[in-house]
Tab-separated table of C-alpha atoms in Angstrom:
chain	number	residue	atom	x	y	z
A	1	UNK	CA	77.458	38.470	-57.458
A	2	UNK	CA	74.524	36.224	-57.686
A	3	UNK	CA	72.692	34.490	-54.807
A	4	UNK	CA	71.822	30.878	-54.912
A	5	UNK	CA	68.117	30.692	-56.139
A	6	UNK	CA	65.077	27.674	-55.933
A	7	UNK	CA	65.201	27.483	-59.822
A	8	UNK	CA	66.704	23.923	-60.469
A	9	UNK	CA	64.661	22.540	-57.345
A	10	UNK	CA	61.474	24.045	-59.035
A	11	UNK	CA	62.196	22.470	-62.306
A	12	UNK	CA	62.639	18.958	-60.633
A	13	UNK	CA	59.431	19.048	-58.739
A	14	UNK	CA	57.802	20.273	-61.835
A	15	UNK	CA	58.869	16.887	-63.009
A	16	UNK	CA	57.421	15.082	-60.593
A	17	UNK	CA	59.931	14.991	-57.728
A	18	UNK	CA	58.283	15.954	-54.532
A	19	UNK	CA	61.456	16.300	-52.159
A	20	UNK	CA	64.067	17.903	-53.265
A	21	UNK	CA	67.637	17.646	-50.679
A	22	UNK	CA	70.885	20.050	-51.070
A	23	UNK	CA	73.863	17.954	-49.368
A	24	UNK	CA	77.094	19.853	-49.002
A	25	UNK	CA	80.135	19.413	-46.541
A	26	UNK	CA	82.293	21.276	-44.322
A	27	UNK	CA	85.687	20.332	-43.069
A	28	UNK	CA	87.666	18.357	-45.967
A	29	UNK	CA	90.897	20.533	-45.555
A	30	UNK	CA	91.630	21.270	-41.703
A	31	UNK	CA	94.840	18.966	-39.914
A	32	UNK	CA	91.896	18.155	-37.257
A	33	UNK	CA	88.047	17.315	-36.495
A	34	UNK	CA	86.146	15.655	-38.556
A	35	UNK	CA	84.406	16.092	-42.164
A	36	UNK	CA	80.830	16.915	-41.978
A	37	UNK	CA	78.005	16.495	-44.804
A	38	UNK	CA	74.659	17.929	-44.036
A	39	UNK	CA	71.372	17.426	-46.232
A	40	UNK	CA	68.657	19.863	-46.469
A	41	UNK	CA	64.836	19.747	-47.792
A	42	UNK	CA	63.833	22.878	-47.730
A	43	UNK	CA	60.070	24.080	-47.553
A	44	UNK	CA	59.283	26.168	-50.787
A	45	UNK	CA	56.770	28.117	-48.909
A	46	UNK	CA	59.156	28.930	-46.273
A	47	UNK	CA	62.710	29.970	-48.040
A	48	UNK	CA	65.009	31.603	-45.646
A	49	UNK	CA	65.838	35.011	-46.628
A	50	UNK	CA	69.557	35.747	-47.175
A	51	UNK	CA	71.018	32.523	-48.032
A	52	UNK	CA	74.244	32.179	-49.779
A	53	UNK	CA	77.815	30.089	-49.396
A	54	UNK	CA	78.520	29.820	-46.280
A	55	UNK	CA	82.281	30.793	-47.317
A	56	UNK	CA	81.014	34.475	-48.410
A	57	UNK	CA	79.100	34.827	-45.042
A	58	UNK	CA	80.168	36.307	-41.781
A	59	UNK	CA	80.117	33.730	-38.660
A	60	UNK	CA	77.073	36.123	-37.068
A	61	UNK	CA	75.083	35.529	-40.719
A	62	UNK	CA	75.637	31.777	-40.922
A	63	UNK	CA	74.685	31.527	-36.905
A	64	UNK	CA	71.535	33.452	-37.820
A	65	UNK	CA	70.492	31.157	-40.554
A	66	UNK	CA	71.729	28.073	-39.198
A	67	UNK	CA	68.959	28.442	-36.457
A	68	UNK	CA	66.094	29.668	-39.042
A	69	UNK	CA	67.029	26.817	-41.632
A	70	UNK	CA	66.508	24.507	-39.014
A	71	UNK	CA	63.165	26.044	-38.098
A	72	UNK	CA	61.742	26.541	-41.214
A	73	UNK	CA	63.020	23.086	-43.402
A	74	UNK	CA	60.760	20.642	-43.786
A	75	UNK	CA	64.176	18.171	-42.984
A	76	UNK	CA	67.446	18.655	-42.200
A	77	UNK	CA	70.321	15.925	-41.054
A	78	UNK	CA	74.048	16.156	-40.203
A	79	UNK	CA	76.559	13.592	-40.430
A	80	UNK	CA	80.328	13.932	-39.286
A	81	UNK	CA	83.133	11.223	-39.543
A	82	UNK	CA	85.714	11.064	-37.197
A	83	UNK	CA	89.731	11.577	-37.657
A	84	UNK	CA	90.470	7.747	-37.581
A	85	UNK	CA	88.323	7.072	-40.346
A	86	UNK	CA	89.371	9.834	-42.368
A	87	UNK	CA	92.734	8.250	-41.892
A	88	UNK	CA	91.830	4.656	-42.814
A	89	UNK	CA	89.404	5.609	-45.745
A	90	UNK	CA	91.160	9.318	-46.885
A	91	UNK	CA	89.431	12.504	-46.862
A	92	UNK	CA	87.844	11.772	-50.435
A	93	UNK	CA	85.771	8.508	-49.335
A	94	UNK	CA	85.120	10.371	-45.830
A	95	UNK	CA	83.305	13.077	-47.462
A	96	UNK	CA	81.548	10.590	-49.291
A	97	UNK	CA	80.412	8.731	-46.540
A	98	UNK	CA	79.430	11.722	-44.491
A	99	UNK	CA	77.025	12.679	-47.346
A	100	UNK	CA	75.361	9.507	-47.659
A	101	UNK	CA	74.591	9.379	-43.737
A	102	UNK	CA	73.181	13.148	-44.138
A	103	UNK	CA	70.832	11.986	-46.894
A	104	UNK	CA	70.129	8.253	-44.919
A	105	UNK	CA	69.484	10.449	-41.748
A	106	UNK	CA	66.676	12.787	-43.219
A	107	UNK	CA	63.252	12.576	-41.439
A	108	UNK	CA	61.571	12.546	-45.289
A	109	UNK	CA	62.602	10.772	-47.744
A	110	UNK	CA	64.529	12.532	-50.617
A	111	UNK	CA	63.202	11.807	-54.064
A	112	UNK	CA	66.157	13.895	-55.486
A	113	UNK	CA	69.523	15.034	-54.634
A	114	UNK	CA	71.523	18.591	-55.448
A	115	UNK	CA	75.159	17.744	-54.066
A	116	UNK	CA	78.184	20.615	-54.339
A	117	UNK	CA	81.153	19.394	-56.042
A	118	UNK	CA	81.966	17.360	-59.355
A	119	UNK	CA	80.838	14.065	-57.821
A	120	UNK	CA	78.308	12.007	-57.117
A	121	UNK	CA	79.029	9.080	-54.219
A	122	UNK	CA	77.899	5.676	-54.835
A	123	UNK	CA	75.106	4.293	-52.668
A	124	UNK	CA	72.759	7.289	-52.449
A	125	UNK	CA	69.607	6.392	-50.876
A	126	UNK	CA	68.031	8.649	-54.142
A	127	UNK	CA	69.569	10.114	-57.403
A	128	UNK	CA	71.124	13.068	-57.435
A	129	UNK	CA	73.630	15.517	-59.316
A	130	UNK	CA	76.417	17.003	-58.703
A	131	UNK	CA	76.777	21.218	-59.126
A	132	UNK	CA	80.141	22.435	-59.562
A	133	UNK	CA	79.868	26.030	-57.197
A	134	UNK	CA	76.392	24.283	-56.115
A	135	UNK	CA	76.500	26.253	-52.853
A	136	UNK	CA	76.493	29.517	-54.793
A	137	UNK	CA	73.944	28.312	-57.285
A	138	UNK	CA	70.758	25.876	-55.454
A	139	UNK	CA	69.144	27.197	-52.253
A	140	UNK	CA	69.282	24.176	-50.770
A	141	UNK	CA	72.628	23.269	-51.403
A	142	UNK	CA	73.549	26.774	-49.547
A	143	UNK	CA	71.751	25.742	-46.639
A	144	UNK	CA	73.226	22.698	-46.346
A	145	UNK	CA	76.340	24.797	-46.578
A	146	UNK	CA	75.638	26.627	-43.560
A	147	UNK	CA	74.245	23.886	-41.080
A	148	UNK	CA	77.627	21.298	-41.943
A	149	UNK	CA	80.054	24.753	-41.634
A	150	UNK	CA	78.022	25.990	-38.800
A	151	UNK	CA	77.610	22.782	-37.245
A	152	UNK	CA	81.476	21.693	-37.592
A	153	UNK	CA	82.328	25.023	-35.960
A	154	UNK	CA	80.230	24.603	-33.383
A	155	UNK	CA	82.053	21.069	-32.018
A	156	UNK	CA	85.666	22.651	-32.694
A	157	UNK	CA	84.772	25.728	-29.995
A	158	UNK	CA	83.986	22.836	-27.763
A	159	UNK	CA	86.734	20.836	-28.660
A	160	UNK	CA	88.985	23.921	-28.156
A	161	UNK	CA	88.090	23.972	-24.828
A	162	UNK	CA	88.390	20.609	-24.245
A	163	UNK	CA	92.187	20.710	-25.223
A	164	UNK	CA	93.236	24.846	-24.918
A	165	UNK	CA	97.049	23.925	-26.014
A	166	UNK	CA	95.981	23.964	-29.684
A	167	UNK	CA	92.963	26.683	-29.721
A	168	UNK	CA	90.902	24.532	-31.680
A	169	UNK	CA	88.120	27.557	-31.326
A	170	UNK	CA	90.594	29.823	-33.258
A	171	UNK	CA	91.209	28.067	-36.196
A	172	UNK	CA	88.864	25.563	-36.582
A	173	UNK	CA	91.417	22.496	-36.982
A	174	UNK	CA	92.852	24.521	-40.431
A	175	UNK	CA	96.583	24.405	-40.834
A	176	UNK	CA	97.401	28.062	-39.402
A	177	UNK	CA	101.096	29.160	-38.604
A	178	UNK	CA	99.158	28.974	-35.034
A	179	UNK	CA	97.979	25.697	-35.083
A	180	UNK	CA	101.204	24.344	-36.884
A	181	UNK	CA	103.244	25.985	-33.885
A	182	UNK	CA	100.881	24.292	-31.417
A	183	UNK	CA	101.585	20.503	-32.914
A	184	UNK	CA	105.570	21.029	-32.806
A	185	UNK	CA	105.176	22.436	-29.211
A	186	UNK	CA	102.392	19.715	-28.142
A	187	UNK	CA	102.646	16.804	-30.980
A	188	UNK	CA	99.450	15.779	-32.525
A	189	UNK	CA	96.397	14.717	-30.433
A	190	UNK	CA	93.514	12.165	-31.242
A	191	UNK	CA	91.397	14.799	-33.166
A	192	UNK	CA	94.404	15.257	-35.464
A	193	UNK	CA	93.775	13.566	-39.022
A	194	UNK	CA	97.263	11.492	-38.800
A	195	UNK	CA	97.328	11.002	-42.607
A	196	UNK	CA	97.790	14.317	-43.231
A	197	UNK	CA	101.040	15.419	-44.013
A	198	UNK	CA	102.026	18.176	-41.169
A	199	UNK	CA	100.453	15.322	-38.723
A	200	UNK	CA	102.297	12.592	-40.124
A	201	UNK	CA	105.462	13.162	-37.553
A	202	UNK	CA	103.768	15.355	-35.449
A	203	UNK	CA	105.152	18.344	-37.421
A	204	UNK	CA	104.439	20.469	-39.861
């Protein structure tokens, strides 16, 4: 299997583009949380070692890289939108939205965007193009992988122990039989993405 390499991020700056970001986002399927979008510019001189999808990583690898990417980038940004406007925009436009407030947020200015996925959202603050698998393809759209999955993770532990009866920590908001059991027993609470169809009643 390969690893996600600097190639197309060379060939851009060897274009003329100084800044290159990776945007990617974590969170577009779980029942709760929010959707998060984080945008990396990585420092060519200082690539992290190791870096891959976050999905074919173990929690321990992406918590180990999550702290090094944000030591060694040159900028990186998270953005996360709530439940509520998940359910008043859907999950498509949410992700969007996320991603734009990653790149808006980034201490440097991108010149140039690498985003996972088929699409490109309107209203960049740069151009960019969109990398079907990106996150197992671009370095930089793998570490923007990790800091939105690690990141997301990260506030569901603490929201799991803000509300125990659904174990938020355990399954990360994701519709597990556990989770699903924990709505019926408890109903849905104000992380729970209400347009979503197991949330809808307040059961699956």
């Amino acid at each position: 299997m390969t690893k996600p390499d600097y190639l197309r991020e060379n060939a851009l700056k060897l274009s003329g583009l100084r800044h290159v970001a990776g945007v990617d986002e974590a969170g577009r399927g779980p029942l709760a949380g929010p959707v998060a979008a984080a945008a990396v510019i990585l420092d060519p001189a200082r690539l992290p070692a190791g870096l891959d999808d976050s999905k074919r990583m173990s929690e321990a690898a992406r918590e180990a890289l999550h702290d090094i990417i944000m030591r060694d980038a040159l900028a990186v940004s998270l953005a996360l939108v709530p439940p509520a406007t998940i359910d008043e925009i859907n999950i498509l436009q949410a992700t969007f939205l996320a991603m734009r407030r990653a790149l808006a947020a980034l201490a440097i200015q991108p010149d140039h965007a690498l985003i996972d996925g088929r699409d490109v959202p309107m209203g960049l603050v740069c151009p960019a193009e969109a990398i079907i698998g990106g996150d197992g393809l671009s370095a930089s759209i793998a570490a923007a992988s990790i800091i939105a999955k690690v990141s997301r993770d990260r506030l569901m532990r603490r929201l799991g122990a803000a509300c125990p009866a659904y174990a938020f920590e355990v399954h990360k908001g994701y519709g597990t039989v556990l989770h699903r059991k924990a709505i019926v027993e408890h109903g849905v609470s104000g992380h729970h993405r209400r347009s979503f169809a197991p949330c809808k009643n307040g059961t699956p």
